[in-house]
Amino acid sequence: NVTVKGLTFQNSGGDGIHISGGTGGYSENITIEDVICKNNRRNGMSVISVQHLWVRNSQFLNSNGTRPEAGVDLEPDFGTNRMVNVNFNNCKFSGNDNAGFKIAALNVNSSSTPISVTVVDCEFSNNGVAPNDHLPNAEVLIGASNFTNPVRGEVLFERATFNGSKSRILFSRKVDNAFHVTFKDCIAKNVIQSGDDAPIKFEPQIGAPNLGGFTFTNFYIEYTNNQPFMKINGSKSLILKNITGNFRIKGPNDLPVQYSNGVNPANGVNVKVTYQHIK
């Protein structure tokens, strides 16, 4: 039952805001509203364990200094931590050295409470400026989950806008049987401005047997680099599962999904990605 409203957290030696619950516990009924987290040395906000979190009309800007350097990082420490009914509405993520929004779910598992995260009407721009320690750069980073017994749940990005980015929109190493991620009615313009990669990239964690669990509904992407809109990287033994969606792509060339390093799309299970190329 804590509300933090109308404050600016900047230039800290760590996180601007840190929401936890001690070993195995969780915070509950937390509201963050009209807040600015700027130029913090670690993350703008780290969320370790929470149930019922509402973040509204807030900005997470220019995190830099020591990893992860994200705008917001959802990063449970223990299997008993939880990420339940986590909501971001009308927030801005910009200029962070690593991702604007990151989910790191290695420390929770199938015995943990399923996660539920919703990000609605939020704006992402120019994140992934200078990722530290060779971390992947992207506006949204869905990190590797525990692939032997991953945490379940649902994550939704709805009406997100990505406007201006040196790097990718999305990078993920998530296995299919972890939480499912949906992007609905999202728009991206002027992305991968200085990159030689796709706006969306999937690449498995070392040892993971599969990759997937994504739905894209009505996603518009506009960019000028000569790259496919999606790349899936991995070995020939990798199994793709439950990657579906429809896109409208405005780019210099009509390039389909690219499968790299031996990935065989014939091994896919419920993999159906369609797109309309716009000149």
C-alpha positions as a printed Julia matrix, in Angstrom:
279×3 Matrix{Float64}:
  0.0     0.0     0.0
  2.72    2.43   -1.03
  2.34    5.28   -3.52
  5.3     7.22   -4.92
  4.17   10.22   -6.98
  5.67   13.24   -8.66
  9.3    12.65   -7.69
 12.55   12.61   -9.66
 15.25   10.04   -8.87
 18.51   10.84  -10.61
 22.29   10.38  -10.45
 22.14    7.54   -7.92
 24.96    5.06   -7.39
 22.59    2.17   -8.12
 18.9     1.86   -9.01
 16.59    4.86   -9.07
 13.8     2.72   -7.57
 14.16   -0.81   -6.19
 11.05   -2.89   -5.37
 11.66   -6.11   -3.47
 10.33   -8.13   -0.58
 13.28   -9.68    1.17
 14.22  -13.33    0.8
 11.14  -15.1    -0.52
  8.75  -12.25    0.18
  7.12   -9.65   -2.05
  5.84   -6.09   -1.99
  2.13   -5.61   -2.67
 -0.18   -2.86   -3.92
  2.48   -0.43   -5.11
  1.78    2.63   -7.27
  4.48    4.62   -9.06
  3.02    7.68  -10.8
  4.39   10.81  -12.52
  7.93    9.79  -11.63
 11.19   10.42  -13.52
 14.17    8.08  -13.07
 17.15    9.62  -14.86
 20.9     8.97  -15.13
 21.03    6.25  -12.5
 24.12    4.08  -12.42
 22.39    0.67  -12.59
 18.7     0.61  -13.63
 16.07    3.3   -13.62
 13.89    0.83  -11.71
 14.53   -2.76  -10.64
 11.57   -4.96   -9.72
 12.56   -8.07   -7.74
  9.31   -9.33   -6.23
  5.89   -7.71   -6.32
  2.18   -8.39   -6.56
 -0.12   -5.67   -7.92
  2.19   -2.95   -9.24
  0.92    0.03  -11.23
  3.41    2.34  -12.93
  1.76    5.28  -14.69
  2.91    8.35  -16.62
  6.55    7.82  -15.68
  9.9     8.09  -17.46
 12.99    5.88  -17.26
 15.9     7.65  -18.91
 19.64    7.38  -19.51
 20.6     4.54  -17.15
 24.35    4.02  -17.43
 27.43    2.93  -15.52
 27.16   -0.72  -14.51
 25.1    -3.6   -15.86
 22.23   -4.12  -16.55
 21.82   -0.36  -17.35
 18.15   -0.77  -18.29
 15.25    1.63  -17.96
 13.25   -1.02  -16.09
 14.48   -4.51  -15.24
 12.17   -7.23  -13.9
 14.72   -9.5   -12.21
 13.56  -11.97   -9.52
 16.34  -13.22   -7.24
 14.7   -16.38   -5.86
 12.19  -18.99   -7.03
  9.8   -17.8    -4.32
  9.77  -14.25   -5.71
  6.8   -13.24   -7.82
  5.92  -10.88  -10.65
  2.12  -10.78  -10.5
 -0.18   -8.16  -12.04
  2.64   -5.81  -13.01
  1.32   -2.9   -15.1
  3.03   -0.07  -17.0
  0.78    2.55  -18.61
  1.79    5.61  -20.63
  5.47    5.4   -19.69
  8.58    6.44  -21.6
 11.85    4.51  -21.85
 14.67    6.39  -23.58
 18.44    6.72  -23.83
 19.33    3.79  -21.58
 22.67    2.13  -22.25
 20.96   -1.26  -22.37
 17.29   -2.13  -22.9
 14.43    0.21  -22.2
 12.51   -2.72  -20.68
 14.07   -6.03  -19.64
 12.74   -9.29  -18.22
 15.38  -11.55  -16.63
 13.66  -14.73  -15.44
 16.54  -17.16  -14.81
 15.92  -17.38  -11.05
 12.23  -18.34  -11.18
 10.91  -21.67  -12.42
  7.84  -23.78  -13.11
  7.16  -24.03   -9.35
  7.13  -20.24   -9.02
  3.97  -18.18   -9.25
  3.25  -17.52  -12.96
  4.2   -14.04  -14.03
  1.72  -11.51  -15.43
  3.04   -8.29  -16.95
  1.23   -5.7   -19.08
  2.88   -2.75  -20.86
  0.32   -0.48  -22.56
  0.62    2.8   -24.49
  4.33    3.13  -23.74
  7.05    4.79  -25.82
 10.54    3.43  -26.48
 13.32    5.41  -28.15
 17.09    5.2   -28.52
 17.73    2.47  -25.97
 20.63    0.04  -26.31
 22.98    2.99  -26.64
 26.09    1.31  -25.22
 25.41   -2.09  -23.64
 27.98   -3.13  -21.05
 29.88   -6.44  -20.97
 28.63   -7.47  -24.4
 24.98   -7.65  -23.31
 22.56   -7.79  -26.26
 21.15   -4.42  -27.21
 17.47   -3.86  -27.89
 14.55   -1.65  -26.94
 12.93   -4.68  -25.27
 15.06   -7.55  -23.99
 13.38  -10.81  -23.0
 16.29  -12.6   -21.38
 16.99  -16.29  -21.12
 14.65  -18.19  -18.83
 15.41  -21.35  -16.9
 15.0   -23.69  -19.86
 14.79  -26.94  -17.88
 11.69  -25.86  -15.91
 10.85  -22.27  -16.85
  8.35  -20.0   -15.15
  4.94  -19.81  -16.82
  2.71  -16.81  -17.35
  1.77  -14.04  -19.78
  3.44  -10.8   -20.89
  1.65   -8.26  -23.11
  2.98   -5.22  -24.96
  0.0    -3.35  -26.42
  0.09   -0.18  -28.55
  3.79    0.28  -27.83
  5.62    2.74  -30.06
  9.29    2.46  -30.98
 10.45    5.7   -32.57
 14.15    6.16  -33.18
 16.65    3.48  -32.25
 20.21    2.58  -33.13
 19.48   -1.07  -32.38
 16.79   -3.74  -32.38
 13.21   -3.55  -31.22
 13.31   -6.97  -29.58
 15.93   -9.54  -28.65
 14.98  -12.79  -26.91
 16.48  -16.11  -25.82
 13.24  -17.39  -24.27
 12.15  -21.02  -24.62
  8.62  -21.79  -25.76
  7.35  -23.36  -22.55
  8.24  -20.29  -20.49
  5.81  -17.38  -20.18
  4.14  -16.36  -23.44
  4.83  -12.89  -24.86
  2.37  -10.97  -27.07
  2.94   -7.76  -29.03
 -0.37   -6.24  -30.14
 -0.96   -3.18  -32.34
  2.61   -1.91  -32.01
  4.39    0.59  -34.29
  8.12    0.95  -34.93
  9.8     3.64  -37.03
 13.43    4.58  -37.68
 14.83    1.52  -35.89
 18.21   -0.26  -36.36
 19.6     3.04  -37.63
 23.22    2.04  -37.07
 22.89   -1.72  -36.8
 23.37   -4.56  -39.23
 20.82   -6.83  -37.58
 17.08   -7.38  -37.87
 14.56   -5.32  -35.88
 13.47   -8.57  -34.19
 15.97  -11.28  -33.32
 15.67  -14.64  -31.58
 18.7   -16.61  -30.45
 18.65  -19.53  -27.99
 20.51  -19.78  -24.74
 23.36  -22.29  -24.95
 21.9   -25.75  -24.35
 18.26  -24.75  -24.78
 16.29  -27.29  -26.85
 13.77  -24.85  -28.29
 12.89  -21.23  -28.82
  9.53  -19.51  -29.02
  6.31  -18.58  -27.3
  5.59  -15.28  -29.1
  2.52  -13.79  -30.76
  2.68  -10.64  -32.92
 -0.62   -9.08  -33.91
 -0.75   -6.16  -36.34
  2.87   -4.99  -35.93
  4.02   -2.15  -38.23
  7.8    -1.73  -38.7
  9.51    0.96  -40.78
 13.28    1.16  -41.32
 15.86    1.86  -44.02
 18.56   -0.8   -43.48
 18.82   -3.66  -45.93
 17.89   -6.3   -43.35
 15.03   -8.77  -42.9
 12.51   -7.72  -40.27
 13.15  -10.9   -38.27
 16.14  -13.21  -37.76
 16.18  -16.53  -35.96
 19.66  -17.73  -35.11
 20.64  -21.16  -33.77
 21.78  -24.67  -34.64
 20.16  -27.28  -36.88
 18.9   -29.13  -33.79
 16.94  -26.12  -32.54
 13.17  -26.59  -32.46
 11.0   -23.52  -33.01
  7.62  -23.49  -31.28
  4.63  -21.18  -31.21
  5.94  -18.14  -33.03
  3.03  -16.58  -34.88
  2.08  -13.17  -36.15
  1.3   -10.73  -38.91
  3.38   -7.69  -39.84
  3.36   -4.72  -42.19
  6.91   -3.91  -43.18
  8.1    -0.72  -44.85
 11.73   -1.24  -45.79
 14.06   -0.92  -48.77
 13.64   -4.54  -49.86
 11.14   -7.34  -49.54
 13.06   -9.74  -47.26
 11.39  -12.68  -45.5
 12.29  -14.11  -42.09
 15.94  -15.18  -42.07
 17.01  -18.47  -40.48
 20.73  -18.55  -39.65
 23.47  -21.01  -38.61
 21.55  -24.12  -39.59
 18.11  -23.4   -38.15
 15.61  -25.44  -40.12
 12.12  -23.88  -40.31
 10.79  -27.33  -41.19
 11.42  -28.28  -37.54
  8.95  -25.64  -36.43
  5.79  -26.41  -34.48
  3.03  -23.81  -34.92
  5.37  -21.33  -36.54
  3.51  -19.01  -38.88
  4.75  -15.47  -39.51
  3.19  -13.53  -42.36
  3.95  -10.03  -43.59
  2.98   -7.41  -46.15
  5.85   -5.46  -47.66
  5.15   -1.78  -48.31
  7.32    0.14  -50.76
